[in-house]
PDB file of C-alpha atoms in Angstrom:
ATOM      1  CA  UNK A   1       3.801   8.819 -13.119  1.00 90.00           C
ATOM      2  CA  UNK A   2       1.045   7.415 -10.950  1.00 93.00           C
ATOM      3  CA  UNK A   3       0.122   3.915  -9.827  1.00 96.00           C
ATOM      4  CA  UNK A   4      -3.044   2.419  -8.387  1.00 97.00           C
ATOM      5  CA  UNK A   5      -2.627   0.276  -5.288  1.00 98.00           C
ATOM      6  CA  UNK A   6      -5.290  -2.311  -4.445  1.00 96.00           C
ATOM      7  CA  UNK A   7      -5.582  -4.674  -1.512  1.00 96.00           C
ATOM      8  CA  UNK A   8      -8.272  -7.164  -0.545  1.00 95.00           C
ATOM      9  CA  UNK A   9      -8.425  -7.486   3.232  1.00 94.00           C
ATOM     10  CA  UNK A  10     -10.836  -9.744   5.123  1.00 91.00           C
ATOM     11  CA  UNK A  11     -11.208  -9.383   8.879  1.00 88.00           C
ATOM     12  CA  UNK A  12     -13.157 -12.326  10.336  1.00 86.00           C
ATOM     13  CA  UNK A  13     -14.181 -10.181  13.312  1.00 84.00           C
ATOM     14  CA  UNK A  14     -15.644  -7.477  11.081  1.00 80.00           C
ATOM     15  CA  UNK A  15     -13.564  -4.783  12.744  1.00 84.00           C
ATOM     16  CA  UNK A  16     -12.739  -1.353  11.386  1.00 91.00           C
ATOM     17  CA  UNK A  17      -9.551  -1.644   9.328  1.00 95.00           C
ATOM     18  CA  UNK A  18      -6.643   0.683   8.621  1.00 96.00           C
ATOM     19  CA  UNK A  19      -4.878  -0.468   5.462  1.00 98.00           C
ATOM     20  CA  UNK A  20      -1.627   1.069   4.262  1.00 98.00           C
ATOM     21  CA  UNK A  21       1.225   0.550   1.862  1.00 98.00           C
ATOM     22  CA  UNK A  22       4.812   1.491   2.594  1.00 98.00           C
ATOM     23  CA  UNK A  23       6.496   2.604  -0.619  1.00 98.00           C
ATOM     24  CA  UNK A  24      10.268   2.142  -0.781  1.00 97.00           C
ATOM     25  CA  UNK A  25      11.841   4.008  -3.727  1.00 97.00           C
ATOM     26  CA  UNK A  26      14.626   2.605  -5.902  1.00 96.00           C
ATOM     27  CA  UNK A  27      18.043   2.540  -4.281  1.00 91.00           C
ATOM     28  CA  UNK A  28      20.401   5.493  -4.675  1.00 86.00           C
ATOM     29  CA  UNK A  29      17.604   8.023  -5.200  1.00 89.00           C
ATOM     30  CA  UNK A  30      16.845  11.278  -3.387  1.00 89.00           C
ATOM     31  CA  UNK A  31      13.314  10.065  -2.550  1.00 92.00           C
ATOM     32  CA  UNK A  32      12.383   8.920   0.948  1.00 94.00           C
ATOM     33  CA  UNK A  33      10.286   5.934   1.937  1.00 96.00           C
ATOM     34  CA  UNK A  34       6.669   6.958   2.575  1.00 97.00           C
ATOM     35  CA  UNK A  35       3.384   5.453   3.748  1.00 97.00           C
ATOM     36  CA  UNK A  36       0.205   5.676   1.672  1.00 98.00           C
ATOM     37  CA  UNK A  37      -3.171   5.025   3.324  1.00 98.00           C
ATOM     38  CA  UNK A  38      -5.639   2.943   1.296  1.00 98.00           C
ATOM     39  CA  UNK A  39      -9.360   3.711   1.471  1.00 97.00           C
ATOM     40  CA  UNK A  40     -12.234   1.248   1.477  1.00 96.00           C
ATOM     41  CA  UNK A  41     -13.771   1.212  -1.993  1.00 95.00           C
ATOM     42  CA  UNK A  42     -17.173  -0.007  -0.798  1.00 90.00           C
ATOM     43  CA  UNK A  43     -16.777  -3.224  -2.727  1.00 88.00           C
ATOM     44  CA  UNK A  44     -15.815  -6.751  -1.636  1.00 86.00           C
ATOM     45  CA  UNK A  45     -13.263  -5.976   1.100  1.00 93.00           C
ATOM     46  CA  UNK A  46     -11.213  -3.907  -1.354  1.00 97.00           C
ATOM     47  CA  UNK A  47      -9.027  -0.952  -0.385  1.00 97.00           C
ATOM     48  CA  UNK A  48      -7.383   1.347  -2.924  1.00 98.00           C
ATOM     49  CA  UNK A  49      -5.181   4.429  -3.357  1.00 98.00           C
ATOM     50  CA  UNK A  50      -3.534   6.395  -6.129  1.00 97.00           C
ATOM     51  CA  UNK A  51       0.182   6.993  -5.646  1.00 97.00           C
ATOM     52  CA  UNK A  52       1.589  10.025  -7.445  1.00 94.00           C
ATOM     53  CA  UNK A  53       5.011  11.579  -7.957  1.00 90.00           C
ATOM     54  CA  UNK A  54       6.806   8.356  -8.779  1.00 94.00           C
ATOM     55  CA  UNK A  55       9.279  10.413 -10.776  1.00 91.00           C
ATOM     56  CA  UNK A  56      12.442   8.372 -10.379  1.00 93.00           C
ATOM     57  CA  UNK A  57      12.813   5.437 -12.807  1.00 94.00           C
ATOM     58  CA  UNK A  58      13.335   2.037 -11.227  1.00 95.00           C
ATOM     59  CA  UNK A  59      11.617  -0.534  -9.058  1.00 97.00           C
ATOM     60  CA  UNK A  60       9.637   0.630  -6.030  1.00 97.00           C
ATOM     61  CA  UNK A  61       8.993  -1.930  -3.293  1.00 98.00           C
ATOM     62  CA  UNK A  62       5.455  -1.939  -1.850  1.00 98.00           C
ATOM     63  CA  UNK A  63       4.706  -3.441   1.560  1.00 98.00           C
ATOM     64  CA  UNK A  64       1.004  -3.786   2.395  1.00 98.00           C
ATOM     65  CA  UNK A  65      -0.299  -4.126   5.951  1.00 97.00           C
ATOM     66  CA  UNK A  66      -3.549  -3.767   7.853  1.00 97.00           C
ATOM     67  CA  UNK A  67      -4.510  -3.305  11.470  1.00 95.00           C
ATOM     68  CA  UNK A  68      -7.929  -3.488  13.028  1.00 93.00           C
ATOM     69  CA  UNK A  69      -9.426  -1.448  15.843  1.00 91.00           C
ATOM     70  CA  UNK A  70      -8.614  -4.096  18.458  1.00 90.00           C
ATOM     71  CA  UNK A  71      -4.911  -4.241  17.612  1.00 91.00           C
ATOM     72  CA  UNK A  72      -4.647  -7.262  15.323  1.00 92.00           C
ATOM     73  CA  UNK A  73      -2.032  -6.917  12.589  1.00 93.00           C
ATOM     74  CA  UNK A  74      -2.315  -8.613   9.212  1.00 93.00           C
ATOM     75  CA  UNK A  75       0.213 -10.774   7.473  1.00 93.00           C
ATOM     76  CA  UNK A  76       2.404  -8.473   5.384  1.00 95.00           C
ATOM     77  CA  UNK A  77       2.123  -8.738   1.595  1.00 97.00           C
ATOM     78  CA  UNK A  78       4.572  -7.274  -0.902  1.00 97.00           C
ATOM     79  CA  UNK A  79       4.629  -6.205  -4.525  1.00 98.00           C
ATOM     80  CA  UNK A  80       6.557  -3.852  -6.780  1.00 97.00           C
ATOM     81  CA  UNK A  81       5.928  -0.888  -9.075  1.00 97.00           C
ATOM     82  CA  UNK A  82       8.268  -0.448 -12.026  1.00 96.00           C
ATOM     83  CA  UNK A  83       8.702   3.062 -13.447  1.00 95.00           C
ATOM     84  CA  UNK A  84      10.384   3.346 -16.832  1.00 92.00           C
TER      85      UNK A  84
END
């Protein structure tokens, strides 16, 4: 299964942003936590990525963060992905 991740990130300084999502798999699985970079979509401060290989059923935790080119770090946002 795949999932689409989307994040809207506004930087008041207009800096270059690096946006990522840390994906934490369901507990008691052989999968490891991994980081997925999100790319600017070209539209309204939106960043997106497709996550693949979510092969283990359960709830995946998603932790979004962004940093700009001068070192500022965003407030962390969270969500989940449920795989049946």
